[in-house]
mmCIF file of C-alpha atoms in Angstrom:
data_model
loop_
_atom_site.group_PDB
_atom_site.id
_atom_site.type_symbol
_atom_site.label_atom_id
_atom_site.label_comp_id
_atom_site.label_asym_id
_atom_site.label_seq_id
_atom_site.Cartn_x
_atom_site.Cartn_y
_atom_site.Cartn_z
ATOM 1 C CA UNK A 941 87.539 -62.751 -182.853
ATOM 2 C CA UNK A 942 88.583 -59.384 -182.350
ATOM 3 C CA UNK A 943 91.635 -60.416 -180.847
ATOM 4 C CA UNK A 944 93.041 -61.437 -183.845
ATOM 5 C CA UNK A 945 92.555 -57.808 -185.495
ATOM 6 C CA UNK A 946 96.036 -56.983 -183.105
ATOM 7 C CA UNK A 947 98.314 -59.864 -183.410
ATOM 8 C CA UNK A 948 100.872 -58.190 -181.519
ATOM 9 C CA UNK A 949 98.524 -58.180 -178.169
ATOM 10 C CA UNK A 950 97.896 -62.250 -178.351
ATOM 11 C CA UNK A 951 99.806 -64.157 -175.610
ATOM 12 C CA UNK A 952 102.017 -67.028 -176.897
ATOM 13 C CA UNK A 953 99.885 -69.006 -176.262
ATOM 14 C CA UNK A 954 96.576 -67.521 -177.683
ATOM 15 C CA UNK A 955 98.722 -67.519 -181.025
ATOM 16 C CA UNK A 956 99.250 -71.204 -180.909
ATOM 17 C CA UNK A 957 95.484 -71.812 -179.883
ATOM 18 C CA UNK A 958 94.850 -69.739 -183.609
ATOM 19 C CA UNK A 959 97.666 -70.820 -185.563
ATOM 20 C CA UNK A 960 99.038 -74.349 -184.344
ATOM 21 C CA UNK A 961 100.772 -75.081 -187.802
ATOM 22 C CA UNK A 962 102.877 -73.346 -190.208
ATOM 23 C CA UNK A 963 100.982 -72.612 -193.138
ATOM 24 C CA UNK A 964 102.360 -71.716 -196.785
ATOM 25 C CA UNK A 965 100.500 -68.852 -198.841
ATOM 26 C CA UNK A 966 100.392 -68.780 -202.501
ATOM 27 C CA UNK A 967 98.870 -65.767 -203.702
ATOM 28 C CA UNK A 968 98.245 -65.999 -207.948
ATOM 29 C CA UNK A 969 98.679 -61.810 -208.855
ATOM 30 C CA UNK A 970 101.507 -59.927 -210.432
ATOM 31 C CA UNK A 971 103.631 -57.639 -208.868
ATOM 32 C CA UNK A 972 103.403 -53.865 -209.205
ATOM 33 C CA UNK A 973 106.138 -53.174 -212.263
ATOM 34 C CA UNK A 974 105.613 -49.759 -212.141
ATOM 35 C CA UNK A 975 107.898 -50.381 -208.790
ATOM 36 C CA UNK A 976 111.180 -51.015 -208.502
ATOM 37 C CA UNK A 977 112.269 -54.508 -208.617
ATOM 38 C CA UNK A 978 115.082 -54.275 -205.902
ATOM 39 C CA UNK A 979 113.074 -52.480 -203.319
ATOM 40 C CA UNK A 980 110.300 -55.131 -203.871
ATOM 41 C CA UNK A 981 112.582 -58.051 -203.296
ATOM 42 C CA UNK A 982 114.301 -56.083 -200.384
ATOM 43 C CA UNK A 983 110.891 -55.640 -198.158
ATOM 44 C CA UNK A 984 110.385 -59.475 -199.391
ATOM 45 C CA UNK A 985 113.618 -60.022 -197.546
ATOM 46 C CA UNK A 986 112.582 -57.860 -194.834
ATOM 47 C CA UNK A 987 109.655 -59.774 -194.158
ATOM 48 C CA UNK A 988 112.096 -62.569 -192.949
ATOM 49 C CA UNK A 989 109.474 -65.069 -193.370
ATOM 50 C CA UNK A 990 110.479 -68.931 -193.402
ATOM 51 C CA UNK A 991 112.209 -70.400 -196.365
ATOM 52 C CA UNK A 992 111.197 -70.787 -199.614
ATOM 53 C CA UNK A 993 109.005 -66.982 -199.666
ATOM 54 C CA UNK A 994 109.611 -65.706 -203.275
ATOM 55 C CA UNK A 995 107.830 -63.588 -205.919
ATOM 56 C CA UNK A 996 107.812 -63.514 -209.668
ATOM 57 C CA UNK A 997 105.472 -62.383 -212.562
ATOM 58 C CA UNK A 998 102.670 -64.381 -211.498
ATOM 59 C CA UNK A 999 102.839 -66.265 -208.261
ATOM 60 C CA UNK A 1000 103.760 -65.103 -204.681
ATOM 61 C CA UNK A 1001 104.406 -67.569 -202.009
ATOM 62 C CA UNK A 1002 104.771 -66.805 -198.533
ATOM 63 C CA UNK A 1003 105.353 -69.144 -195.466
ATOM 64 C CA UNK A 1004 104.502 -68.158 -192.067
ATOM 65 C CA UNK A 1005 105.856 -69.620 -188.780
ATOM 66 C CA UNK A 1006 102.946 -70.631 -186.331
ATOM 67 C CA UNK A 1007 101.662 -69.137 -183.252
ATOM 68 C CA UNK A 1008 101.541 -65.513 -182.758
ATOM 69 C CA UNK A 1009 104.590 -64.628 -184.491
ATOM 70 C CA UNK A 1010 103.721 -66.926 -187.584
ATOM 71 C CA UNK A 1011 99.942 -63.924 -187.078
ATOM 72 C CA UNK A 1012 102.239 -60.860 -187.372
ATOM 73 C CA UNK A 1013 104.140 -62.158 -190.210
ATOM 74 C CA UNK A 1014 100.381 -62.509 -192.242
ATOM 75 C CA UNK A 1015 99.455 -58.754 -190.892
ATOM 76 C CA UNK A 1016 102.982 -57.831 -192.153
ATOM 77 C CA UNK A 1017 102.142 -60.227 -195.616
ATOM 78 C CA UNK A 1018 98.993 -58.380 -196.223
ATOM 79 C CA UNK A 1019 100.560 -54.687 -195.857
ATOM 80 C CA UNK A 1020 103.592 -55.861 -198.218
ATOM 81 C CA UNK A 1021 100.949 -56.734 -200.895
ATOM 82 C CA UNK A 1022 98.911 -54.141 -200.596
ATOM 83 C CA UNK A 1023 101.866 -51.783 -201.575
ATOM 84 C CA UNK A 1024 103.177 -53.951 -204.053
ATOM 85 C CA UNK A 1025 100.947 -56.173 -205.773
ATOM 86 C CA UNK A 1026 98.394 -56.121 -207.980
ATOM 87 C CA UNK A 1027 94.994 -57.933 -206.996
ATOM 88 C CA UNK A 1028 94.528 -60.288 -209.613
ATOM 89 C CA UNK A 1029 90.153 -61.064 -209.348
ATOM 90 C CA UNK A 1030 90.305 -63.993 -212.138
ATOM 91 C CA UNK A 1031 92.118 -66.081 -209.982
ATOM 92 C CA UNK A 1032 92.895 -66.958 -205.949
ATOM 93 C CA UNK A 1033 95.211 -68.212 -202.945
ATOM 94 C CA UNK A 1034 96.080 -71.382 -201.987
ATOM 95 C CA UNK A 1035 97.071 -72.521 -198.763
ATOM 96 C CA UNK A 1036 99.224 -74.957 -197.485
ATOM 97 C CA UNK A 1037 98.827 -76.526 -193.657
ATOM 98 C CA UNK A 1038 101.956 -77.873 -193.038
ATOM 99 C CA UNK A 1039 101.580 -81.819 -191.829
ATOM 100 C CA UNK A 1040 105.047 -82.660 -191.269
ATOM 101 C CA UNK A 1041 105.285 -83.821 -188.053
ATOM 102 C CA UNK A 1042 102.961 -86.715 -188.727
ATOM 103 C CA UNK A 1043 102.835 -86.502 -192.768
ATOM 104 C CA UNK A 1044 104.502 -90.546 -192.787
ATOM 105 C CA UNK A 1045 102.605 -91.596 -190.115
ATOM 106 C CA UNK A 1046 98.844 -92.094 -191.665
ATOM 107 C CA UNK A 1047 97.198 -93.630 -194.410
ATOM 108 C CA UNK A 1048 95.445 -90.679 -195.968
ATOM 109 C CA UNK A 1049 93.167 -93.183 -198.061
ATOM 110 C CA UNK A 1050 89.935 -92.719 -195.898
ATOM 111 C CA UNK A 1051 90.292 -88.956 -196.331
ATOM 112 C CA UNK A 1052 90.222 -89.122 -200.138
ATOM 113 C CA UNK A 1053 87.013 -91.601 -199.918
ATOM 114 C CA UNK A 1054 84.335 -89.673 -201.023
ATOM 115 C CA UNK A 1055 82.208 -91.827 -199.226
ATOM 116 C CA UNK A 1056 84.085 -91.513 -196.117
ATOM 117 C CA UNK A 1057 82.563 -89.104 -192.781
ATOM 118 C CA UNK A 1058 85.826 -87.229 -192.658
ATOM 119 C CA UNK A 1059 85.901 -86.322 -196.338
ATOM 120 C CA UNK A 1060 82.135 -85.226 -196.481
ATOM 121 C CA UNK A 1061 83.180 -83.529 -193.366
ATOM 122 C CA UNK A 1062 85.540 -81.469 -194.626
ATOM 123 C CA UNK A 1063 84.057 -80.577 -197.717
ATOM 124 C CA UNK A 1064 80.840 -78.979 -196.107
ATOM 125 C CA UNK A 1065 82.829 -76.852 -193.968
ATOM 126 C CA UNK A 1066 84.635 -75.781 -197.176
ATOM 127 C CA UNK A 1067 81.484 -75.070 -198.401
ATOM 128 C CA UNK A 1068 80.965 -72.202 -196.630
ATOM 129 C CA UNK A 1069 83.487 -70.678 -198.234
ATOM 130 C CA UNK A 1070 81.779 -69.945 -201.133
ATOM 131 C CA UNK A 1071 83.951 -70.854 -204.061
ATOM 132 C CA UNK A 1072 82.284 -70.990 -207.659
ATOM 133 C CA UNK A 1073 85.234 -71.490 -209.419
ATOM 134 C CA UNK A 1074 85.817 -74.200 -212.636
ATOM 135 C CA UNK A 1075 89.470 -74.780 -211.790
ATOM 136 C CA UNK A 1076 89.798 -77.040 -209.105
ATOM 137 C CA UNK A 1077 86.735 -80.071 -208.696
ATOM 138 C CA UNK A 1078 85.453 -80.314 -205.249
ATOM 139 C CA UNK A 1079 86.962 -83.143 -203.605
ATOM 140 C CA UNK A 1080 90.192 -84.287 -201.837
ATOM 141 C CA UNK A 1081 92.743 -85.766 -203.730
ATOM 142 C CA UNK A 1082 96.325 -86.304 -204.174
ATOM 143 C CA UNK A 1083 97.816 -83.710 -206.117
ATOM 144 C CA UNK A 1084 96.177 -80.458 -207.461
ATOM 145 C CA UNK A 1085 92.712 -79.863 -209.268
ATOM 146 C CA UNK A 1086 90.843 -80.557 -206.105
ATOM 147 C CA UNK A 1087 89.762 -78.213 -203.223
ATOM 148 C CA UNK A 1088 92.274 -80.320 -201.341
ATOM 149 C CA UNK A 1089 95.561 -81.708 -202.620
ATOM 150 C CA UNK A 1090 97.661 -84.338 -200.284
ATOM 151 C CA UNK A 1091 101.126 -82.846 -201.161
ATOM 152 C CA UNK A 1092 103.725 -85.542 -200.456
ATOM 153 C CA UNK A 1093 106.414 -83.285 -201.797
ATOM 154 C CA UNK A 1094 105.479 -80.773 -199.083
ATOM 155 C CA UNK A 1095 103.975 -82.572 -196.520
ATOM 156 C CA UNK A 1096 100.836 -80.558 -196.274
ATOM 157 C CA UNK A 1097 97.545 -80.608 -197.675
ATOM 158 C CA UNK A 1098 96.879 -77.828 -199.606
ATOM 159 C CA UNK A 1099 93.549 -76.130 -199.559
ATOM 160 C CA UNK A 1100 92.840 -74.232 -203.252
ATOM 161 C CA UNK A 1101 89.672 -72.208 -202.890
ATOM 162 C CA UNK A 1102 90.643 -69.035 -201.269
ATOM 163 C CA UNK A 1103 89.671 -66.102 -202.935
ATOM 164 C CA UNK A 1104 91.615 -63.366 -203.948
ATOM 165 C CA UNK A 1105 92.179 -60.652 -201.140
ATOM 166 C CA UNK A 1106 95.373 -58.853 -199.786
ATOM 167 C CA UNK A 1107 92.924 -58.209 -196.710
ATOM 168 C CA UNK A 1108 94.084 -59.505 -193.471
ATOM 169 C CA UNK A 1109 91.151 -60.296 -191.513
ATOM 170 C CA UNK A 1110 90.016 -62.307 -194.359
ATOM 171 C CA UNK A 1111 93.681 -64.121 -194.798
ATOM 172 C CA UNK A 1112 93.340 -64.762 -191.271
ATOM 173 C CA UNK A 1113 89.679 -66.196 -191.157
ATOM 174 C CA UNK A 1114 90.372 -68.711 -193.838
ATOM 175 C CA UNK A 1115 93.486 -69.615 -192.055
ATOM 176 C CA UNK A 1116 92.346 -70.300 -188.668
ATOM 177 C CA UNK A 1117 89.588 -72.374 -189.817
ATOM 178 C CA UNK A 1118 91.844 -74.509 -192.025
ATOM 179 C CA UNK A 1119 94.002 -74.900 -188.945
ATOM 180 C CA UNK A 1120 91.098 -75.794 -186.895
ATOM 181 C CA UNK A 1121 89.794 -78.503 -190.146
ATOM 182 C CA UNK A 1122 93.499 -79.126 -190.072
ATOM 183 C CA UNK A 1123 93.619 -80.188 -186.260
ATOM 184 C CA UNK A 1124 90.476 -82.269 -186.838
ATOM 185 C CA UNK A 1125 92.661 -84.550 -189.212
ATOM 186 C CA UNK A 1126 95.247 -84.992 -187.624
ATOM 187 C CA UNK A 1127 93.328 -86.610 -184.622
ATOM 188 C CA UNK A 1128 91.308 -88.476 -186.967
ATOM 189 C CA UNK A 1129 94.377 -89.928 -188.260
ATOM 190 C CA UNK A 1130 96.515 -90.100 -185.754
ATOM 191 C CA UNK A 1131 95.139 -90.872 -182.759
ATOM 192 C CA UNK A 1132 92.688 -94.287 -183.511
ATOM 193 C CA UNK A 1133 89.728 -92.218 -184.121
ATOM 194 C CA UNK A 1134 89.009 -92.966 -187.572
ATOM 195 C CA UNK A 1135 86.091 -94.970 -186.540
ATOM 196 C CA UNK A 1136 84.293 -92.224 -184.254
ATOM 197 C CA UNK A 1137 84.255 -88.737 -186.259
ATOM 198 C CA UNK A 1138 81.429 -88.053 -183.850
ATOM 199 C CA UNK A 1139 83.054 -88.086 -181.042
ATOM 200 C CA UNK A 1140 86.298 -86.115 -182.160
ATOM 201 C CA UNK A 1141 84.066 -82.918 -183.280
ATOM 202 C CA UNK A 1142 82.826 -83.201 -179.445
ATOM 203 C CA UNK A 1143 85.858 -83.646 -177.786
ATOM 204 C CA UNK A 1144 87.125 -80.426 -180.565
ATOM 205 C CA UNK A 1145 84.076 -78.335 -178.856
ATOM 206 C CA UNK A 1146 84.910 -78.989 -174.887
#
């Protein structure tokens, strides 16, 4: 969607539509040490992203509000890295859909059934993505090791196949459509439709 290629001209409500969750960005690349440290912390701080955004030697985590400022802050995210990281091609992102606000309020034991319509679900569509990797097993799982981790610390489910990019349009893609699995769950789970996957996907089109 084109739309998204300008954050900054999406209504408020347009950004929700895109980004109805707060998602959490992990981005596995070392920063540019060549640079200076305090100037790299200080356009961190600039950012002024959520809590719990930090950088070190090998691992850069980012959390983004949702709707459209939650978009800006990733267009801002991508610029930021681009000046100051350094793509790292032997390893990836991972990205976490925050499920707070109904994290305690589902069994998530049909989801990690492998047998299950909304797990085989989700896995195709992950398929598309592409991801040859060894290090995570495709599945869904508590934990890590699995394209997607349950994370009760966190209260999201974290999604570990993105490649590595500091590109925005691709941050973005990945993100809306984990949003868009991510929405797909939460009805499944939430609202007594664990029996009738069919019918959720329909009622997602309309």
């Amino acid at each position: 969607d084109n739309m998204l290629h300008e954050p900054k001209l999406l209504t408020e409500t347009e950004g929700l539509q895109y980004l109805p969750y707060s998602v959490g960005i992990e981005i596995e690349c070392y920063w540019n040490d060549k640079l200076d440290k305090n100037q790299v912390e200080k356009e961190l701080r600039n950012l002024n992203l959520l809590e719990n955004s930090s950088f070190n030697n090998t691992e850069n985590k980012f959390r983004i509000r949702k709707g459209k400022q939650g978009l800006i802050e990733l267009f801002n995210i991508s610029n930021y890295c681009k000046r100051n990281l350094l793509l790292n091609e032997g390893s990836g992102i991972h990205y976490h859909i925050d499920c707070s606000e109904w994290y305690d309020d589902v069994n998530f034991e049909i989801l990690t059934d492998s047998n299950s319509e909304i797990n085989k679900f989700i896995l195709s569509e992950l398929d598309s993505w592409g991801y040859d990797g060894t290090y995570n097993t495709r599945g869904i799982k508590n934990g890590k090791f699995y394209w997607v981790g349950i994370r009760e610390r966190f209260k999201t489910l974290e999604y570990r196949i993105g490649e590595m990019t500091f590109d925005y349009y691709l941050l973005v893609k990945r993100i809306v459509h984990l949003c868009k699995l991510n929405n797909i769950i939460e009805n499944f789970l939430t609202k007594g439709n664990t029996n009738n996957l069919k019918k959720l996907l329909e009622n997602n089109k309309s």
